PDB file of C-alpha atoms in Angstrom:
ATOM      1  CA  UNK A 291     -40.905 -10.599  35.338  1.00 42.00           C
ATOM      2  CA  UNK A 292     -39.204 -13.218  33.167  1.00 42.00           C
ATOM      3  CA  UNK A 293     -41.018 -11.878  30.114  1.00 39.00           C
ATOM      4  CA  UNK A 294     -39.669  -8.425  30.834  1.00 36.00           C
ATOM      5  CA  UNK A 295     -36.130  -9.795  31.103  1.00 35.00           C
ATOM      6  CA  UNK A 296     -36.531 -11.559  27.769  1.00 34.00           C
ATOM      7  CA  UNK A 297     -37.686  -8.348  26.128  1.00 36.00           C
ATOM      8  CA  UNK A 298     -34.816  -6.374  27.684  1.00 35.00           C
ATOM      9  CA  UNK A 299     -32.276  -8.972  26.518  1.00 34.00           C
ATOM     10  CA  UNK A 300     -33.762  -8.970  23.032  1.00 36.00           C
ATOM     11  CA  UNK A 301     -33.570  -5.188  22.860  1.00 39.00           C
ATOM     12  CA  UNK A 302     -29.955  -5.193  24.042  1.00 35.00           C
ATOM     13  CA  UNK A 303     -28.967  -7.928  21.632  1.00 38.00           C
ATOM     14  CA  UNK A 304     -30.627  -6.259  18.691  1.00 40.00           C
ATOM     15  CA  UNK A 305     -29.630  -2.630  19.185  1.00 41.00           C
ATOM     16  CA  UNK A 306     -26.656  -2.230  21.538  1.00 47.00           C
ATOM     17  CA  UNK A 307     -23.235  -2.268  19.887  1.00 62.00           C
ATOM     18  CA  UNK A 308     -20.625  -4.661  21.236  1.00 52.00           C
ATOM     19  CA  UNK A 309     -16.829  -3.958  21.299  1.00 68.00           C
ATOM     20  CA  UNK A 310     -16.122  -6.215  18.340  1.00 74.00           C
ATOM     21  CA  UNK A 311     -15.694  -5.864  14.592  1.00 77.00           C
ATOM     22  CA  UNK A 312     -16.774  -8.245  11.841  1.00 78.00           C
ATOM     23  CA  UNK A 313     -14.268  -9.118   9.115  1.00 82.00           C
ATOM     24  CA  UNK A 314     -15.201 -10.721   5.828  1.00 87.00           C
ATOM     25  CA  UNK A 315     -14.570 -10.828   2.079  1.00 92.00           C
ATOM     26  CA  UNK A 316     -14.628  -7.367   0.514  1.00 92.00           C
ATOM     27  CA  UNK A 317     -15.103  -6.176  -3.072  1.00 93.00           C
ATOM     28  CA  UNK A 318     -12.511  -6.833  -5.765  1.00 96.00           C
ATOM     29  CA  UNK A 319     -11.402  -4.415  -8.484  1.00 96.00           C
ATOM     30  CA  UNK A 320      -9.814  -5.152 -11.852  1.00 97.00           C
ATOM     31  CA  UNK A 321      -6.766  -2.856 -11.995  1.00 96.00           C
ATOM     32  CA  UNK A 322      -6.705  -3.290 -15.781  1.00 96.00           C
ATOM     33  CA  UNK A 323     -10.345  -2.252 -16.064  1.00 94.00           C
ATOM     34  CA  UNK A 324     -12.579   0.668 -15.164  1.00 93.00           C
ATOM     35  CA  UNK A 325     -14.622   1.627 -12.107  1.00 90.00           C
ATOM     36  CA  UNK A 326     -17.593   3.960 -12.564  1.00 87.00           C
ATOM     37  CA  UNK A 327     -16.507   4.563 -16.147  1.00 88.00           C
ATOM     38  CA  UNK A 328     -12.973   5.650 -15.231  1.00 91.00           C
ATOM     39  CA  UNK A 329      -9.863   3.619 -15.985  1.00 94.00           C
ATOM     40  CA  UNK A 330      -8.300   2.416 -12.717  1.00 94.00           C
ATOM     41  CA  UNK A 331      -4.733   2.728 -14.031  1.00 95.00           C
ATOM     42  CA  UNK A 332      -3.922   5.091 -16.872  1.00 95.00           C
ATOM     43  CA  UNK A 333      -0.773   6.632 -18.360  1.00 95.00           C
ATOM     44  CA  UNK A 334      -0.818  10.050 -20.011  1.00 94.00           C
ATOM     45  CA  UNK A 335       1.983  11.486 -22.117  1.00 94.00           C
ATOM     46  CA  UNK A 336       3.417   8.162 -23.234  1.00 94.00           C
ATOM     47  CA  UNK A 337       2.199   5.403 -25.614  1.00 92.00           C
ATOM     48  CA  UNK A 338       0.597   2.390 -23.925  1.00 94.00           C
ATOM     49  CA  UNK A 339      -0.289  -1.114 -25.092  1.00 94.00           C
ATOM     50  CA  UNK A 340      -3.484  -3.212 -25.095  1.00 93.00           C
ATOM     51  CA  UNK A 341      -4.026  -5.535 -22.129  1.00 93.00           C
ATOM     52  CA  UNK A 342      -6.063  -8.690 -21.719  1.00 91.00           C
ATOM     53  CA  UNK A 343      -7.627 -10.659 -18.905  1.00 93.00           C
ATOM     54  CA  UNK A 344      -7.972  -9.243 -15.413  1.00 96.00           C
ATOM     55  CA  UNK A 345      -5.688  -8.322 -12.532  1.00 97.00           C
ATOM     56  CA  UNK A 346      -7.988  -8.122  -9.529  1.00 97.00           C
ATOM     57  CA  UNK A 347      -6.973  -6.471  -6.277  1.00 96.00           C
ATOM     58  CA  UNK A 348      -8.805  -7.897  -3.281  1.00 96.00           C
ATOM     59  CA  UNK A 349     -10.051  -6.285  -0.082  1.00 94.00           C
ATOM     60  CA  UNK A 350     -11.369  -7.154   3.360  1.00 91.00           C
ATOM     61  CA  UNK A 351     -14.632  -5.697   4.655  1.00 85.00           C
ATOM     62  CA  UNK A 352     -14.649  -4.411   8.237  1.00 78.00           C
ATOM     63  CA  UNK A 353     -17.941  -3.716   9.988  1.00 73.00           C
ATOM     64  CA  UNK A 354     -17.596  -1.702  13.201  1.00 76.00           C
ATOM     65  CA  UNK A 355     -21.338  -1.343  13.795  1.00 70.00           C
ATOM     66  CA  UNK A 356     -21.942  -4.763  15.348  1.00 61.00           C
ATOM     67  CA  UNK A 357     -24.671  -5.757  17.788  1.00 64.00           C
ATOM     68  CA  UNK A 358     -24.672  -8.954  19.840  1.00 56.00           C
ATOM     69  CA  UNK A 359     -27.228 -10.698  17.638  1.00 50.00           C
ATOM     70  CA  UNK A 360     -25.581  -9.298  14.505  1.00 52.00           C
ATOM     71  CA  UNK A 361     -22.189 -10.648  15.578  1.00 53.00           C
ATOM     72  CA  UNK A 362     -23.653 -14.079  16.261  1.00 58.00           C
ATOM     73  CA  UNK A 363     -25.382 -14.123  12.879  1.00 56.00           C
ATOM     74  CA  UNK A 364     -22.232 -13.137  11.011  1.00 55.00           C
ATOM     75  CA  UNK A 365     -20.148 -15.714  12.869  1.00 53.00           C
ATOM     76  CA  UNK A 366     -22.659 -18.513  12.243  1.00 56.00           C
ATOM     77  CA  UNK A 367     -22.664 -17.690   8.500  1.00 53.00           C
ATOM     78  CA  UNK A 368     -19.076 -18.940   8.246  1.00 55.00           C
ATOM     79  CA  UNK A 369     -18.084 -16.042   5.931  1.00 72.00           C
ATOM     80  CA  UNK A 370     -17.083 -13.630   8.682  1.00 72.00           C
ATOM     81  CA  UNK A 371     -14.789 -13.564  11.689  1.00 76.00           C
ATOM     82  CA  UNK A 372     -15.400 -11.590  14.887  1.00 73.00           C
ATOM     83  CA  UNK A 373     -12.433  -9.825  16.517  1.00 71.00           C
ATOM     84  CA  UNK A 374     -12.018  -7.430  19.477  1.00 73.00           C
ATOM     85  CA  UNK A 375     -12.371  -3.819  18.372  1.00 72.00           C
ATOM     86  CA  UNK A 376      -9.116  -2.775  20.076  1.00 74.00           C
ATOM     87  CA  UNK A 377      -7.159  -4.878  17.572  1.00 69.00           C
ATOM     88  CA  UNK A 378      -8.160  -2.382  14.855  1.00 70.00           C
ATOM     89  CA  UNK A 379      -8.942   0.833  16.740  1.00 70.00           C
ATOM     90  CA  UNK A 380      -6.691   2.478  19.325  1.00 72.00           C
ATOM     91  CA  UNK A 381      -8.345   3.668  22.570  1.00 70.00           C
ATOM     92  CA  UNK A 382     -10.084   6.976  21.922  1.00 66.00           C
ATOM     93  CA  UNK A 383      -9.527   6.706  18.174  1.00 66.00           C
ATOM     94  CA  UNK A 384     -12.569   7.594  16.083  1.00 68.00           C
ATOM     95  CA  UNK A 385     -13.834   5.805  12.993  1.00 66.00           C
ATOM     96  CA  UNK A 386     -12.943   8.914  10.973  1.00 73.00           C
ATOM     97  CA  UNK A 387      -9.328   8.890  12.211  1.00 73.00           C
ATOM     98  CA  UNK A 388      -8.938   5.236  11.243  1.00 68.00           C
ATOM     99  CA  UNK A 389     -10.520   5.950   7.861  1.00 71.00           C
ATOM    100  CA  UNK A 390      -8.034   8.763   7.188  1.00 77.00           C
ATOM    101  CA  UNK A 391      -5.101   6.533   8.167  1.00 77.00           C
ATOM    102  CA  UNK A 392      -6.315   3.775   5.848  1.00 74.00           C
ATOM    103  CA  UNK A 393      -6.770   6.213   2.969  1.00 76.00           C
ATOM    104  CA  UNK A 394      -3.248   7.572   3.496  1.00 79.00           C
ATOM    105  CA  UNK A 395      -1.858   4.031   3.483  1.00 80.00           C
ATOM    106  CA  UNK A 396      -3.750   3.388   0.257  1.00 81.00           C
ATOM    107  CA  UNK A 397      -2.321   6.526  -1.365  1.00 82.00           C
ATOM    108  CA  UNK A 398       1.177   5.561  -0.246  1.00 85.00           C
ATOM    109  CA  UNK A 399       0.647   2.130  -1.805  1.00 87.00           C
ATOM    110  CA  UNK A 400      -0.270   3.820  -5.088  1.00 89.00           C
ATOM    111  CA  UNK A 401       2.892   5.948  -5.014  1.00 90.00           C
ATOM    112  CA  UNK A 402       5.044   2.948  -4.121  1.00 93.00           C
ATOM    113  CA  UNK A 403       3.456   0.928  -6.937  1.00 95.00           C
ATOM    114  CA  UNK A 404       4.253   3.654  -9.461  1.00 95.00           C
ATOM    115  CA  UNK A 405       7.880   3.944  -8.340  1.00 95.00           C
ATOM    116  CA  UNK A 406       8.372   0.159  -8.217  1.00 97.00           C
ATOM    117  CA  UNK A 407       6.832  -0.365 -11.662  1.00 97.00           C
ATOM    118  CA  UNK A 408       8.744   2.437 -13.383  1.00 97.00           C
ATOM    119  CA  UNK A 409      11.992   1.437 -11.676  1.00 95.00           C
ATOM    120  CA  UNK A 410      11.436  -2.141 -12.897  1.00 96.00           C
ATOM    121  CA  UNK A 411      10.956  -0.756 -16.424  1.00 96.00           C
ATOM    122  CA  UNK A 412      14.250   1.149 -16.228  1.00 95.00           C
ATOM    123  CA  UNK A 413      12.988   4.669 -15.567  1.00 95.00           C
ATOM    124  CA  UNK A 414      14.898   6.959 -13.167  1.00 94.00           C
ATOM    125  CA  UNK A 415      13.744   8.045  -9.726  1.00 93.00           C
ATOM    126  CA  UNK A 416      14.337  11.175  -7.692  1.00 95.00           C
ATOM    127  CA  UNK A 417      14.361  11.729  -3.944  1.00 96.00           C
ATOM    128  CA  UNK A 418      11.798  14.046  -2.408  1.00 96.00           C
ATOM    129  CA  UNK A 419      10.899  15.088   1.123  1.00 96.00           C
ATOM    130  CA  UNK A 420       7.935  13.104   2.413  1.00 93.00           C
ATOM    131  CA  UNK A 421       7.723  14.648   5.879  1.00 94.00           C
ATOM    132  CA  UNK A 422       9.557  17.274   7.926  1.00 96.00           C
ATOM    133  CA  UNK A 423       9.759  16.960  11.713  1.00 95.00           C
ATOM    134  CA  UNK A 424       8.398  20.050  13.409  1.00 94.00           C
ATOM    135  CA  UNK A 425      11.128  21.968  15.269  1.00 94.00           C
ATOM    136  CA  UNK A 426      13.944  19.980  13.635  1.00 96.00           C
ATOM    137  CA  UNK A 427      16.950  21.560  11.843  1.00 96.00           C
ATOM    138  CA  UNK A 428      15.219  20.900   8.503  1.00 96.00           C
ATOM    139  CA  UNK A 429      11.997  22.592   9.572  1.00 95.00           C
ATOM    140  CA  UNK A 430      13.082  26.084   8.524  1.00 89.00           C
ATOM    141  CA  UNK A 431      14.710  24.882   5.297  1.00 95.00           C
ATOM    142  CA  UNK A 432      12.718  22.099   3.634  1.00 96.00           C
ATOM    143  CA  UNK A 433       9.068  21.476   2.773  1.00 96.00           C
ATOM    144  CA  UNK A 434       7.259  18.263   1.816  1.00 95.00           C
ATOM    145  CA  UNK A 435       7.703  17.670  -1.915  1.00 94.00           C
ATOM    146  CA  UNK A 436      11.130  19.345  -2.180  1.00 96.00           C
ATOM    147  CA  UNK A 437      13.577  17.386  -4.336  1.00 97.00           C
ATOM    148  CA  UNK A 438      16.843  16.516  -2.566  1.00 97.00           C
ATOM    149  CA  UNK A 439      19.799  16.917  -4.927  1.00 97.00           C
ATOM    150  CA  UNK A 440      22.786  16.580  -2.572  1.00 97.00           C
ATOM    151  CA  UNK A 441      23.526  16.194   1.133  1.00 97.00           C
ATOM    152  CA  UNK A 442      26.833  17.590   2.397  1.00 94.00           C
ATOM    153  CA  UNK A 443      28.193  17.530  -1.159  1.00 93.00           C
ATOM    154  CA  UNK A 444      27.147  13.936  -1.821  1.00 95.00           C
ATOM    155  CA  UNK A 445      24.954  13.488  -4.896  1.00 96.00           C
ATOM    156  CA  UNK A 446      21.601  11.882  -4.048  1.00 96.00           C
ATOM    157  CA  UNK A 447      20.138   9.286  -6.427  1.00 93.00           C
ATOM    158  CA  UNK A 448      17.834   7.385  -4.072  1.00 92.00           C
ATOM    159  CA  UNK A 449      16.647   7.567  -0.469  1.00 93.00           C
ATOM    160  CA  UNK A 450      19.384   5.218   0.731  1.00 94.00           C
ATOM    161  CA  UNK A 451      21.943   7.830  -0.372  1.00 95.00           C
ATOM    162  CA  UNK A 452      20.497  10.271   2.179  1.00 96.00           C
ATOM    163  CA  UNK A 453      20.919   7.768   4.985  1.00 92.00           C
ATOM    164  CA  UNK A 454      24.478   7.012   3.851  1.00 94.00           C
ATOM    165  CA  UNK A 455      25.357  10.721   3.671  1.00 94.00           C
ATOM    166  CA  UNK A 456      24.223  11.274   7.263  1.00 93.00           C
ATOM    167  CA  UNK A 457      25.927   8.190   8.651  1.00 90.00           C
ATOM    168  CA  UNK A 458      28.916   9.166  10.741  1.00 88.00           C
ATOM    169  CA  UNK A 459      27.724  12.734  11.372  1.00 94.00           C
ATOM    170  CA  UNK A 460      27.456  14.072  14.926  1.00 95.00           C
ATOM    171  CA  UNK A 461      25.117  16.461  16.755  1.00 95.00           C
ATOM    172  CA  UNK A 462      26.261  20.051  16.373  1.00 95.00           C
ATOM    173  CA  UNK A 463      27.906  19.404  13.012  1.00 96.00           C
ATOM    174  CA  UNK A 464      26.946  21.733  10.152  1.00 96.00           C
ATOM    175  CA  UNK A 465      26.141  20.160   6.805  1.00 96.00           C
ATOM    176  CA  UNK A 466      24.809  21.475   3.488  1.00 97.00           C
ATOM    177  CA  UNK A 467      21.598  20.420   1.748  1.00 97.00           C
ATOM    178  CA  UNK A 468      21.083  21.140  -1.945  1.00 97.00           C
ATOM    179  CA  UNK A 469      17.452  20.950  -2.990  1.00 97.00           C
ATOM    180  CA  UNK A 470      14.853  22.143  -5.485  1.00 96.00           C
ATOM    181  CA  UNK A 471      11.569  23.646  -4.320  1.00 94.00           C
ATOM    182  CA  UNK A 472       8.493  23.570  -6.555  1.00 89.00           C
ATOM    183  CA  UNK A 473      10.458  23.378  -9.815  1.00 84.00           C
ATOM    184  CA  UNK A 474      12.644  26.372  -8.994  1.00 93.00           C
ATOM    185  CA  UNK A 475      16.444  26.404  -9.514  1.00 95.00           C
ATOM    186  CA  UNK A 476      18.428  24.419  -6.961  1.00 95.00           C
ATOM    187  CA  UNK A 477      19.720  26.138  -3.888  1.00 95.00           C
ATOM    188  CA  UNK A 478      21.993  25.099  -1.038  1.00 97.00           C
ATOM    189  CA  UNK A 479      21.387  25.793   2.650  1.00 96.00           C
ATOM    190  CA  UNK A 480      23.436  24.938   5.732  1.00 96.00           C
ATOM    191  CA  UNK A 481      21.841  23.233   8.737  1.00 96.00           C
ATOM    192  CA  UNK A 482      23.252  22.438  12.174  1.00 96.00           C
ATOM    193  CA  UNK A 483      22.436  18.871  13.126  1.00 96.00           C
ATOM    194  CA  UNK A 484      20.577  18.068  16.331  1.00 95.00           C
ATOM    195  CA  UNK A 485      20.842  14.986  18.540  1.00 92.00           C
ATOM    196  CA  UNK A 486      19.254  11.922  16.967  1.00 88.00           C
ATOM    197  CA  UNK A 487      16.549  10.312  19.151  1.00 86.00           C
ATOM    198  CA  UNK A 488      17.647   6.788  18.174  1.00 82.00           C
ATOM    199  CA  UNK A 489      21.423   6.891  17.771  1.00 78.00           C
ATOM    200  CA  UNK A 490      24.695   8.803  18.052  1.00 86.00           C
ATOM    201  CA  UNK A 491      24.578  10.345  14.557  1.00 88.00           C
ATOM    202  CA  UNK A 492      23.325  13.816  13.794  1.00 93.00           C
ATOM    203  CA  UNK A 493      19.644  14.462  13.200  1.00 95.00           C
ATOM    204  CA  UNK A 494      18.413  16.647  10.330  1.00 96.00           C
ATOM    205  CA  UNK A 495      14.683  15.946  10.617  1.00 95.00           C
ATOM    206  CA  UNK A 496      13.193  15.001   7.252  1.00 97.00           C
ATOM    207  CA  UNK A 497      12.046  11.725   5.732  1.00 95.00           C
ATOM    208  CA  UNK A 498      13.287  11.077   2.184  1.00 95.00           C
ATOM    209  CA  UNK A 499      11.323   8.960  -0.245  1.00 94.00           C
ATOM    210  CA  UNK A 500      11.895   7.811  -3.833  1.00 94.00           C
ATOM    211  CA  UNK A 501       9.504   9.069  -6.484  1.00 93.00           C
ATOM    212  CA  UNK A 502       9.400   8.568 -10.256  1.00 92.00           C
ATOM    213  CA  UNK A 503      11.302  11.127 -12.340  1.00 93.00           C
ATOM    214  CA  UNK A 504       9.514  10.868 -15.689  1.00 94.00           C
ATOM    215  CA  UNK A 505       7.991  13.291 -18.236  1.00 93.00           C
ATOM    216  CA  UNK A 506       4.594  11.574 -18.178  1.00 95.00           C
ATOM    217  CA  UNK A 507       1.894  10.875 -15.597  1.00 93.00           C
ATOM    218  CA  UNK A 508       0.618   7.634 -14.143  1.00 95.00           C
ATOM    219  CA  UNK A 509      -2.824   8.006 -12.605  1.00 93.00           C
ATOM    220  CA  UNK A 510      -4.534   5.531 -10.293  1.00 91.00           C
ATOM    221  CA  UNK A 511      -8.206   6.450  -9.994  1.00 86.00           C
ATOM    222  CA  UNK A 512      -9.767   4.433  -7.206  1.00 82.00           C
ATOM    223  CA  UNK A 513     -11.350   5.988  -4.134  1.00 73.00           C
ATOM    224  CA  UNK A 514     -12.981   4.791  -0.917  1.00 66.00           C
ATOM    225  CA  UNK A 515     -10.541   1.905  -0.505  1.00 75.00           C
ATOM    226  CA  UNK A 516      -8.126   1.771   2.408  1.00 69.00           C
ATOM    227  CA  UNK A 517      -4.940   0.019   3.442  1.00 74.00           C
ATOM    228  CA  UNK A 518      -1.612  -0.711   1.758  1.00 82.00           C
ATOM    229  CA  UNK A 519      -2.180  -4.185   0.314  1.00 88.00           C
ATOM    230  CA  UNK A 520      -3.189  -3.230  -3.250  1.00 90.00           C
ATOM    231  CA  UNK A 521       0.325  -2.102  -4.193  1.00 94.00           C
ATOM    232  CA  UNK A 522       1.394  -5.251  -6.038  1.00 97.00           C
ATOM    233  CA  UNK A 523      -1.697  -5.343  -8.253  1.00 96.00           C
ATOM    234  CA  UNK A 524      -1.361  -1.643  -9.120  1.00 96.00           C
ATOM    235  CA  UNK A 525       2.311  -2.111 -10.027  1.00 97.00           C
ATOM    236  CA  UNK A 526       1.523  -5.079 -12.271  1.00 98.00           C
ATOM    237  CA  UNK A 527      -1.184  -3.089 -14.057  1.00 97.00           C
ATOM    238  CA  UNK A 528       1.284  -0.256 -14.741  1.00 97.00           C
ATOM    239  CA  UNK A 529       3.862  -2.710 -16.110  1.00 97.00           C
ATOM    240  CA  UNK A 530       1.236  -4.387 -18.293  1.00 97.00           C
ATOM    241  CA  UNK A 531       0.000  -1.099 -19.775  1.00 96.00           C
ATOM    242  CA  UNK A 532       3.528   0.145 -20.512  1.00 96.00           C
ATOM    243  CA  UNK A 533       4.969  -2.982 -22.153  1.00 95.00           C
ATOM    244  CA  UNK A 534       4.074  -4.840 -25.367  1.00 94.00           C
ATOM    245  CA  UNK A 535       2.110  -8.043 -25.041  1.00 90.00           C
ATOM    246  CA  UNK A 536      -0.594  -9.067 -22.607  1.00 91.00           C
ATOM    247  CA  UNK A 537       0.800  -9.961 -19.209  1.00 92.00           C
ATOM    248  CA  UNK A 538      -2.127 -12.140 -18.181  1.00 91.00           C
ATOM    249  CA  UNK A 539      -3.507 -13.125 -21.592  1.00 83.00           C
ATOM    250  CA  UNK A 540      -7.116 -14.124 -21.038  1.00 82.00           C
ATOM    251  CA  UNK A 541      -6.682 -15.227 -17.427  1.00 87.00           C
ATOM    252  CA  UNK A 542      -8.559 -13.770 -14.471  1.00 94.00           C
ATOM    253  CA  UNK A 543      -5.852 -13.373 -11.827  1.00 97.00           C
ATOM    254  CA  UNK A 544      -6.379 -11.925  -8.358  1.00 98.00           C
ATOM    255  CA  UNK A 545      -3.832 -11.089  -5.726  1.00 97.00           C
ATOM    256  CA  UNK A 546      -2.634  -8.952  -2.879  1.00 96.00           C
ATOM    257  CA  UNK A 547       0.577  -7.634  -1.377  1.00 96.00           C
ATOM    258  CA  UNK A 548       2.054  -4.461   0.033  1.00 95.00           C
ATOM    259  CA  UNK A 549       4.882  -3.202  -2.186  1.00 96.00           C
ATOM    260  CA  UNK A 550       7.936  -1.086  -1.448  1.00 94.00           C
ATOM    261  CA  UNK A 551       9.441   1.515  -3.783  1.00 93.00           C
ATOM    262  CA  UNK A 552      12.112  -1.080  -4.627  1.00 93.00           C
ATOM    263  CA  UNK A 553       9.519  -3.690  -5.600  1.00 96.00           C
ATOM    264  CA  UNK A 554       9.651  -5.963  -2.551  1.00 97.00           C
ATOM    265  CA  UNK A 555       6.294  -7.590  -1.777  1.00 97.00           C
ATOM    266  CA  UNK A 556       5.343  -7.715   1.889  1.00 95.00           C
ATOM    267  CA  UNK A 557       2.855  -9.792   3.862  1.00 94.00           C
ATOM    268  CA  UNK A 558      -0.689  -8.595   4.448  1.00 93.00           C
ATOM    269  CA  UNK A 559      -3.609  -9.367   6.749  1.00 89.00           C
ATOM    270  CA  UNK A 560      -6.927 -11.024   5.996  1.00 91.00           C
ATOM    271  CA  UNK A 561      -5.601 -13.403   3.355  1.00 95.00           C
ATOM    272  CA  UNK A 562      -8.363 -15.976   3.958  1.00 93.00           C
ATOM    273  CA  UNK A 563     -11.108 -13.420   3.211  1.00 94.00           C
ATOM    274  CA  UNK A 564      -9.295 -12.188   0.104  1.00 96.00           C
ATOM    275  CA  UNK A 565      -9.044 -15.736  -1.236  1.00 96.00           C
ATOM    276  CA  UNK A 566     -12.802 -16.161  -0.840  1.00 95.00           C
ATOM    277  CA  UNK A 567     -13.456 -12.807  -2.544  1.00 95.00           C
ATOM    278  CA  UNK A 568     -11.164 -13.773  -5.437  1.00 97.00           C
ATOM    279  CA  UNK A 569     -12.854 -17.144  -5.930  1.00 96.00           C
ATOM    280  CA  UNK A 570     -16.298 -15.539  -5.894  1.00 95.00           C
ATOM    281  CA  UNK A 571     -15.087 -13.007  -8.497  1.00 96.00           C
ATOM    282  CA  UNK A 572     -14.173 -15.865 -10.837  1.00 96.00           C
ATOM    283  CA  UNK A 573     -10.385 -15.815 -10.398  1.00 97.00           C
ATOM    284  CA  UNK A 574      -8.512 -19.014 -11.196  1.00 96.00           C
ATOM    285  CA  UNK A 575      -5.123 -17.918  -9.835  1.00 97.00           C
ATOM    286  CA  UNK A 576      -4.065 -15.800  -6.854  1.00 98.00           C
ATOM    287  CA  UNK A 577      -0.751 -14.011  -6.257  1.00 98.00           C
ATOM    288  CA  UNK A 578       0.252 -14.593  -2.630  1.00 98.00           C
ATOM    289  CA  UNK A 579       3.068 -12.792  -0.776  1.00 98.00           C
ATOM    290  CA  UNK A 580       5.646 -15.398   0.188  1.00 97.00           C
ATOM    291  CA  UNK A 581       5.195 -14.799   3.919  1.00 96.00           C
ATOM    292  CA  UNK A 582       1.437 -15.434   3.605  1.00 97.00           C
ATOM    293  CA  UNK A 583       1.867 -18.755   1.813  1.00 97.00           C
ATOM    294  CA  UNK A 584       1.413 -21.075   4.791  1.00 96.00           C
ATOM    295  CA  UNK A 585      -1.837 -19.411   5.863  1.00 95.00           C
ATOM    296  CA  UNK A 586      -3.106 -19.194   2.277  1.00 96.00           C
ATOM    297  CA  UNK A 587      -2.373 -22.873   1.571  1.00 96.00           C
ATOM    298  CA  UNK A 588      -4.368 -23.925   4.621  1.00 94.00           C
ATOM    299  CA  UNK A 589      -7.435 -21.881   3.660  1.00 91.00           C
ATOM    300  CA  UNK A 590      -7.502 -21.647  -0.148  1.00 92.00           C
ATOM    301  CA  UNK A 591     -10.856 -22.422  -1.816  1.00 94.00           C
ATOM    302  CA  UNK A 592     -10.853 -25.427  -4.112  1.00 93.00           C
ATOM    303  CA  UNK A 593      -9.802 -24.641  -7.670  1.00 92.00           C
ATOM    304  CA  UNK A 594      -7.888 -21.442  -6.845  1.00 96.00           C
ATOM    305  CA  UNK A 595      -4.216 -21.759  -7.832  1.00 97.00           C
ATOM    306  CA  UNK A 596      -1.800 -20.055  -5.406  1.00 98.00           C
ATOM    307  CA  UNK A 597       1.276 -18.373  -6.926  1.00 98.00           C
ATOM    308  CA  UNK A 598       4.052 -17.361  -4.537  1.00 98.00           C
ATOM    309  CA  UNK A 599       5.656 -13.943  -5.087  1.00 98.00           C
ATOM    310  CA  UNK A 600       8.344 -12.031  -3.199  1.00 97.00           C
ATOM    311  CA  UNK A 601       9.020  -9.096  -5.534  1.00 98.00           C
ATOM    312  CA  UNK A 602       7.568  -7.334  -8.546  1.00 98.00           C
ATOM    313  CA  UNK A 603       9.972  -8.771 -11.123  1.00 97.00           C
ATOM    314  CA  UNK A 604       9.216 -12.273  -9.863  1.00 97.00           C
ATOM    315  CA  UNK A 605       5.477 -11.604 -10.092  1.00 98.00           C
ATOM    316  CA  UNK A 606       5.861 -10.432 -13.704  1.00 97.00           C
ATOM    317  CA  UNK A 607       7.815 -13.575 -14.604  1.00 97.00           C
ATOM    318  CA  UNK A 608       5.235 -15.754 -12.857  1.00 97.00           C
ATOM    319  CA  UNK A 609       2.392 -14.225 -14.877  1.00 96.00           C
ATOM    320  CA  UNK A 610       4.337 -14.608 -18.112  1.00 95.00           C
ATOM    321  CA  UNK A 611       5.001 -18.265 -17.297  1.00 95.00           C
ATOM    322  CA  UNK A 612       1.365 -18.807 -16.303  1.00 95.00           C
ATOM    323  CA  UNK A 613       0.199 -17.430 -19.647  1.00 92.00           C
ATOM    324  CA  UNK A 614       2.705 -19.595 -21.519  1.00 91.00           C
ATOM    325  CA  UNK A 615       1.801 -22.755 -19.609  1.00 92.00           C
ATOM    326  CA  UNK A 616       5.191 -22.991 -17.918  1.00 94.00           C
ATOM    327  CA  UNK A 617       5.717 -23.866 -14.206  1.00 96.00           C
ATOM    328  CA  UNK A 618       5.179 -21.081 -11.670  1.00 96.00           C
ATOM    329  CA  UNK A 619       6.294 -20.881  -8.011  1.00 97.00           C
ATOM    330  CA  UNK A 620       3.514 -22.218  -5.802  1.00 95.00           C
ATOM    331  CA  UNK A 621       2.695 -21.937  -2.109  1.00 94.00           C
TER     332      UNK A 621
END
């Protein structure tokens, strides 16, 4: 009987999935280089400049297909952490749904990186509709991708202008929206504001977002990567390609950080795994979001220099100083 129990336990441990995920160092990608023969970051319709060194974005691997024995083996290896599955998957949420969410976050990070980089370089932005709330006043007027030119007669230059134009409005009030659809001439429509679900002001029902307004194209060609934390490294690659000189010289620099359209660098998860991945990829310096500095300092591999960054312009200056041998902000 005991032999049977041992066999049953072995079968369960080897083949039955447990409600945990395994997290560990993921692959890194040089945003100044190529993947599968295709340049990760390219600019078409405008002259670019030679780059040097590497700017490596880092990732975290997540394995959802974990058995009891597999989880124990990964944990004992010291390279992986085991966490409850519900921390990464909502109840009833499929792997495919999570994958789509991660891909959308990754695409948003690419768009934010482009806007932040071009804004830093002095290029203009425009405001477009990111989403329209179904059944809202805007639902019959606007579509995703429409360019917002004015709201109630107020000229719109960035997404904050939309918020300012709607501040002080009330439900039932009629306002005008001037917009451009799919490159057509501008037109103006009136909408009657609804009640806002989170405040006393009127509710129009669309989400504005800043996008680059330039006569050339920036392309980021990297697939099958999820999450928002590559934004900083994409933005730096765009800046490096579009400005004279080599931002990183011959250095191999890795990093991470979610980036906003205005260039602010936000904290990310899995910093300890990304530091390991960077070290194994040969990086000698790592760009760390300021809010991740304490965790990064406690877990950094030996010989990996931590550079603290809070925004894109600061990250550019830090890389320039690193290349010139000048002091850089450290964690």
